[in-house]
Short mmCIF file of C-alpha atoms and ligand atoms in Angstrom, two decimals:
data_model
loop_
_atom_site.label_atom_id
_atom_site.label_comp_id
_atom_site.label_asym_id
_atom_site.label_seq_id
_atom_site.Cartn_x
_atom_site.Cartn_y
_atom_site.Cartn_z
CA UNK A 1 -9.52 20.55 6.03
CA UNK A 2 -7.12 17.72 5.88
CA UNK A 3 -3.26 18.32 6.16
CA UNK A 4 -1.12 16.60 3.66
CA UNK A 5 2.37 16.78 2.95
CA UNK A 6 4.13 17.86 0.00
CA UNK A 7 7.65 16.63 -0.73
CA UNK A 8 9.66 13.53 -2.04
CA UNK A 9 12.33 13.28 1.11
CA UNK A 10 11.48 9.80 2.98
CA UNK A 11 13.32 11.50 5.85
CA UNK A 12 10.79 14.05 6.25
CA UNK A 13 7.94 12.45 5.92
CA UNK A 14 9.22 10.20 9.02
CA UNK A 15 9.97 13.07 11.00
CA UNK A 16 6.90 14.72 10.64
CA UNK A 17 4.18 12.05 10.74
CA UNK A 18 5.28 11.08 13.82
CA UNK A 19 2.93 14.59 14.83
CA UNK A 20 -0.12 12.57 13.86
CA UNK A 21 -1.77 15.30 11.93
CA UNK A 22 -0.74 14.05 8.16
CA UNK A 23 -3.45 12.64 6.30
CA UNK A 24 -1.72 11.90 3.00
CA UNK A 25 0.76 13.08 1.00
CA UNK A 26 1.47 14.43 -2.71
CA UNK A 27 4.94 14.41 -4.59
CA UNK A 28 6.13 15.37 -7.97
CA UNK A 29 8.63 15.32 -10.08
CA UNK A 30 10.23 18.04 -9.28
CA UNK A 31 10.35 17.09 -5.22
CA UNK A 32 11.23 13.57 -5.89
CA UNK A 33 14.67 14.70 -8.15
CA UNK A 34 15.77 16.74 -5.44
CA UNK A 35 16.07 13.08 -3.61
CA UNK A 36 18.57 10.62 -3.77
CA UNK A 37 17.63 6.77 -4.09
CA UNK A 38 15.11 5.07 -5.76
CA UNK A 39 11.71 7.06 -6.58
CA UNK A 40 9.72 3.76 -6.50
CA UNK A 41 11.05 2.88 -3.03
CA UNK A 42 10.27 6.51 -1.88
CA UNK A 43 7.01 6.93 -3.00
CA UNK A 44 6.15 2.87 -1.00
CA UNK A 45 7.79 4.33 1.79
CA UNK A 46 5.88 7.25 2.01
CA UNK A 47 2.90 5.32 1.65
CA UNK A 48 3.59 2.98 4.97
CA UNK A 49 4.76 6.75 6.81
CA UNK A 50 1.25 8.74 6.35
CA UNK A 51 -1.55 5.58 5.83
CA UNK A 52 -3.20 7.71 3.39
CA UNK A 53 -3.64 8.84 -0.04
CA UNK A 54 -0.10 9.46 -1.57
CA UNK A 55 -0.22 11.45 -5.25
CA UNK A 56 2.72 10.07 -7.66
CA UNK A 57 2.79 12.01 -10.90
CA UNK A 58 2.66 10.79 -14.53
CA UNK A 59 5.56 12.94 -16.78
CA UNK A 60 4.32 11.83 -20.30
CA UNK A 61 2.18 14.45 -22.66
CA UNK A 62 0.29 11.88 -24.82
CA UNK A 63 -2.75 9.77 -23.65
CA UNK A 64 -1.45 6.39 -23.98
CA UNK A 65 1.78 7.27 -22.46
CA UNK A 66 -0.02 8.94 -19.35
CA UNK A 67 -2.37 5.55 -18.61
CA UNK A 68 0.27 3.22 -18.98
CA UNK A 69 2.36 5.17 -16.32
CA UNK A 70 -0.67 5.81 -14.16
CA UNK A 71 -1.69 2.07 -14.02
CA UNK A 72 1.91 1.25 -13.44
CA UNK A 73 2.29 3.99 -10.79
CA UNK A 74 -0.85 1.94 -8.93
CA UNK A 75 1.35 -0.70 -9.14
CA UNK A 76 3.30 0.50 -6.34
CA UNK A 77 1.00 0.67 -3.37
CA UNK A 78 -2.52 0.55 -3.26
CA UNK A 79 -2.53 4.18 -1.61
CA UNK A 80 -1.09 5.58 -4.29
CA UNK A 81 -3.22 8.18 -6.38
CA UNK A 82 -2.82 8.78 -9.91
CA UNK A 83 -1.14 12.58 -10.45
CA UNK A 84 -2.06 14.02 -13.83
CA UNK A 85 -1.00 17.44 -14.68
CA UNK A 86 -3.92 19.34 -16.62
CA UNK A 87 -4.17 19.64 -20.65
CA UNK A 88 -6.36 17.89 -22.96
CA UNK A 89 -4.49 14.82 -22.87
CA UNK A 90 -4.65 14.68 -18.99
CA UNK A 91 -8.28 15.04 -19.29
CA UNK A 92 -8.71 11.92 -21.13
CA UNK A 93 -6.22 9.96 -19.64
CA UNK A 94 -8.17 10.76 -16.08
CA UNK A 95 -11.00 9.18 -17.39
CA UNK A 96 -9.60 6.11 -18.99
CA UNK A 97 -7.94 6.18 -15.21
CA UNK A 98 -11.07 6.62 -13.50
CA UNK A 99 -13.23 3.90 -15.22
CA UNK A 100 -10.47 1.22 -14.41
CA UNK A 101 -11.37 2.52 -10.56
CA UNK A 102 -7.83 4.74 -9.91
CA UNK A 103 -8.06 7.62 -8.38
CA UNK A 104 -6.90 11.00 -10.11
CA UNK A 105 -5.58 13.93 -8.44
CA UNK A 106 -5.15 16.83 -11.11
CA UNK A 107 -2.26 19.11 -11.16
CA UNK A 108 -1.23 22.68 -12.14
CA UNK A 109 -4.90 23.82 -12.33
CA UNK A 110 -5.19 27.91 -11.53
CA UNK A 111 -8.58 29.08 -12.94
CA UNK A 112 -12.35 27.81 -12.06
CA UNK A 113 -12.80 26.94 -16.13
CA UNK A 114 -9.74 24.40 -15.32
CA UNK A 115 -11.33 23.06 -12.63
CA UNK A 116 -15.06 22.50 -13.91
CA UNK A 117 -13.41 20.16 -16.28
CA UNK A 118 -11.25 18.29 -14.26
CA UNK A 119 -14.53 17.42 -11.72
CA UNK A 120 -16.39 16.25 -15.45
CA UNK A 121 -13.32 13.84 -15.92
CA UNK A 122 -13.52 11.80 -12.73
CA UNK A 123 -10.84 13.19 -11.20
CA UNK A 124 -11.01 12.48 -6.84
CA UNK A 125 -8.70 15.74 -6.34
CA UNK A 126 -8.21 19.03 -8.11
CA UNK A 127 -4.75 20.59 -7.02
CA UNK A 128 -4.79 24.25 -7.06
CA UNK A 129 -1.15 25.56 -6.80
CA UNK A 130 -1.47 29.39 -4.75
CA UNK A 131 2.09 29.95 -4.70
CA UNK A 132 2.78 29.84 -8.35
CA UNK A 133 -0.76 32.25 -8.45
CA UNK A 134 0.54 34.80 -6.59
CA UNK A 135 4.21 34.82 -8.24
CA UNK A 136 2.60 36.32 -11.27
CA UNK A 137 0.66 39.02 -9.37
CA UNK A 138 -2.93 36.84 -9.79
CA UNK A 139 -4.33 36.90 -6.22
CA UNK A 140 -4.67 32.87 -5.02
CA UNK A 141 -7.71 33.33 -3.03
CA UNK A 142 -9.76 34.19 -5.05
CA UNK A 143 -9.35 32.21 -7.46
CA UNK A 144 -9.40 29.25 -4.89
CA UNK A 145 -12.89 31.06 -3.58
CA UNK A 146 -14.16 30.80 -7.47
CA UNK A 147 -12.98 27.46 -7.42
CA UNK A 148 -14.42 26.04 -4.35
CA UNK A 149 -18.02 28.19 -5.05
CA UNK A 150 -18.03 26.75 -8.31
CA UNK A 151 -17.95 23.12 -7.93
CA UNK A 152 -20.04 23.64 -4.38
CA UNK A 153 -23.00 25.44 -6.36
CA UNK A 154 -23.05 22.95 -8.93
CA UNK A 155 -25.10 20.43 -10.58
CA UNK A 156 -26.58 20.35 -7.01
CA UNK A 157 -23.97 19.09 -5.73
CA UNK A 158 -22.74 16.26 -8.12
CA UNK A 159 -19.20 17.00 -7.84
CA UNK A 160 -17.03 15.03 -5.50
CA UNK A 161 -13.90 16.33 -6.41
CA UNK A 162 -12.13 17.56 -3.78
CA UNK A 163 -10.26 20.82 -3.69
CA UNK A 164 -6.55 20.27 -2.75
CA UNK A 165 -4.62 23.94 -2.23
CA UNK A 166 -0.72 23.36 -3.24
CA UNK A 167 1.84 25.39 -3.45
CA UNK A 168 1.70 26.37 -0.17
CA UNK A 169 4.59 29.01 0.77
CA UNK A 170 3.84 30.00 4.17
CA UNK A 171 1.58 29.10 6.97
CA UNK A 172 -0.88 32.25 5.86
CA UNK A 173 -1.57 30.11 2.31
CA UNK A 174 -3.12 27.57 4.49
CA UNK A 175 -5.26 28.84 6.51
CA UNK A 176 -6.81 30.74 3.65
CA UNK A 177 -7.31 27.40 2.28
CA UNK A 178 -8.94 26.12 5.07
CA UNK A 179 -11.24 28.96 5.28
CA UNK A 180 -12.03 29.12 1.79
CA UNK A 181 -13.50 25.40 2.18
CA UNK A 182 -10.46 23.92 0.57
CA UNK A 183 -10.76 19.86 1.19
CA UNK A 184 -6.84 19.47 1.88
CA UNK A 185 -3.76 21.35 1.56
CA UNK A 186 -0.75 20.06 1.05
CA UNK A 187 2.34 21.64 3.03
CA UNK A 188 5.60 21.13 2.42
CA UNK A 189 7.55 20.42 5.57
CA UNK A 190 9.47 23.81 6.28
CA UNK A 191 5.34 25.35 6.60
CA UNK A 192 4.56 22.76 8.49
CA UNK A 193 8.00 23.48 10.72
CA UNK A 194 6.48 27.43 10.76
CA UNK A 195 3.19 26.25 12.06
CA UNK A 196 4.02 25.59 14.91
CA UNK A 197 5.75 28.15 16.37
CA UNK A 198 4.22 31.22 18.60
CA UNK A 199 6.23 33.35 20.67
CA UNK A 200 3.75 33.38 23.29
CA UNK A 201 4.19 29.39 23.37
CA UNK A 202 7.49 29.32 23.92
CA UNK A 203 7.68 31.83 26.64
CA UNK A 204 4.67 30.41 28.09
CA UNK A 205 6.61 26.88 28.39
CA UNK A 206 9.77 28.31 29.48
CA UNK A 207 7.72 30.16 32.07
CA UNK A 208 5.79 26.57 33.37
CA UNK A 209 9.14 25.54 34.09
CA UNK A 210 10.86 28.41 35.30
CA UNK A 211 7.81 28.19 37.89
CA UNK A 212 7.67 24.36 38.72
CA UNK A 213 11.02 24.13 39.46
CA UNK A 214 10.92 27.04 41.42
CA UNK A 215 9.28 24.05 44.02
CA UNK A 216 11.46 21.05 43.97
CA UNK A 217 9.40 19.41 46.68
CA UNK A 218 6.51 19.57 43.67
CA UNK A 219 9.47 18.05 40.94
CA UNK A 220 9.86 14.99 43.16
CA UNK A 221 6.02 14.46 44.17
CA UNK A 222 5.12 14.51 39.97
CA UNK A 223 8.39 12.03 39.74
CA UNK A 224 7.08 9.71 42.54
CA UNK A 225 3.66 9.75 40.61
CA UNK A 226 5.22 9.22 37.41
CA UNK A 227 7.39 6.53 38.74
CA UNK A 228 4.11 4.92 40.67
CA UNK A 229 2.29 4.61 37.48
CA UNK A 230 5.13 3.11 35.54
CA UNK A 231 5.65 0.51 38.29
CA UNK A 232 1.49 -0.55 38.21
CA UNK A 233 1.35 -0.30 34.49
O1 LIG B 301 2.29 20.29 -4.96
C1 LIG B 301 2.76 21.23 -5.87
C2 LIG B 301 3.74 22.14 -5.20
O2 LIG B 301 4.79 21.37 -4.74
C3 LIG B 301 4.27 23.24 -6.01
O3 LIG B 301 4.90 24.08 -5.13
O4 LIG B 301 6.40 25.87 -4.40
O5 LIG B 301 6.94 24.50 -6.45
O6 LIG B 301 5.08 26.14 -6.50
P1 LIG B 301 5.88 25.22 -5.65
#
């Protein structure tokens, strides 16, 4: 499973692809008016940060409306993927999308039915949102399990879509993704922050050093090697 992230803050984006384990990113409304500045420049930015796909979202409700903010979305950088949040509308404005050659990443879809449509449309990614799943007592796994064995088993395997898990709201959301054979999942940066910590980790480093420097005769021989290589390089 690819990692993406999921927010509109430049500032985060920078501080966290510097990890090298981003693969894309997604925003939304939502994310990006939490930000101050220019959307357009944020969204470019983000773009040069991750070197991957980057999901901008369309806010119109009628078909026409949704293309002509799509294509002009695609306008901004050519990693930039077409968000369309799901209705009947969205459904024909991803395929209008798709047979001009953008790429569509679906929004707000929560049942299997939602998603068997979206793959007919064209869409490249089918965002399933857990979070917002579990906030009404319906249990996110497995409905991303129904999702994910649906479009697997079908049509022998004529869907491309990719399942993308959203609304991640703690570390445990994304490693059920992953095992459920979710393509991506997109993390906003506080889970990603979470993910790395173990308390075993961080004693075990504090312990390494507690240990090494117990030996300062072994402090100065790595130095000298450090400083050796530096010198030939
Ligand atoms: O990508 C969609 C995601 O940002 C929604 O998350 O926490 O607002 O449900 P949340």
């Amino acid at each position: 499973m690819r990692l993406f992230i999921d927010t509109g803050s430049v500032a985060e984006v920078e501080e966290i692809a510097a990890w090298g384990v981003l693969s894309g990113a997604t925003t939304n409304p939502s994310l990006l008016a939490k930000e101050e500045g220019d959307p357009g420049d944020a969204i470019k930015r983000i773009c040069e940060l991750v070197d991957g796909d980057v999901s901008a979202e369309v806010v119109s409700r009628d078909v026409d409306s949704m293309v002509a903010e799509g294509r002009a979305l695609r306008t901004l950088h050519e990693n930039v993927i077409v968000k369309v949040p799901f209705s009947a509308a969205g459904l024909e404005a991803t395929r209008i999308l798709v047979s001009e050659g953008h790429k569509v990443n679906m929004t707000l879809v929560f049942s299997a039915t939602q998603a068997l449509l979206t793959a007919e449309a064209g869409a490249s990614y089918i965002s399933c949102f857990m979070g917002r799943l579990d906030d009404i007592s319906i249990n996110s796994a497995d409905v991303v399990r129904e999702i994910v064995e649906t479009l697997r088993g079908g049509r022998d395997g004529f869907y491309t879509a990719q399942v993308l898990a959203a609304s991640m709201r703690h570390p445990e959301h994304v490693v059920t993704a992953a095992r459920l054979g979710c393509e991506v999942a997109t993390v906003p940066g506080k889970v990603l922050k979470q993910m790395l910590n173990h308390p075993l980790t961080s004693a075990g480093i504090d312990k390494f050093e507690a240990d090494w420097k117990s030996r300062p005769e072994f402090a100065q021989w790595l130095q000298g090697l450090v400083q050796a290589q530096t010198t030939h390089a």
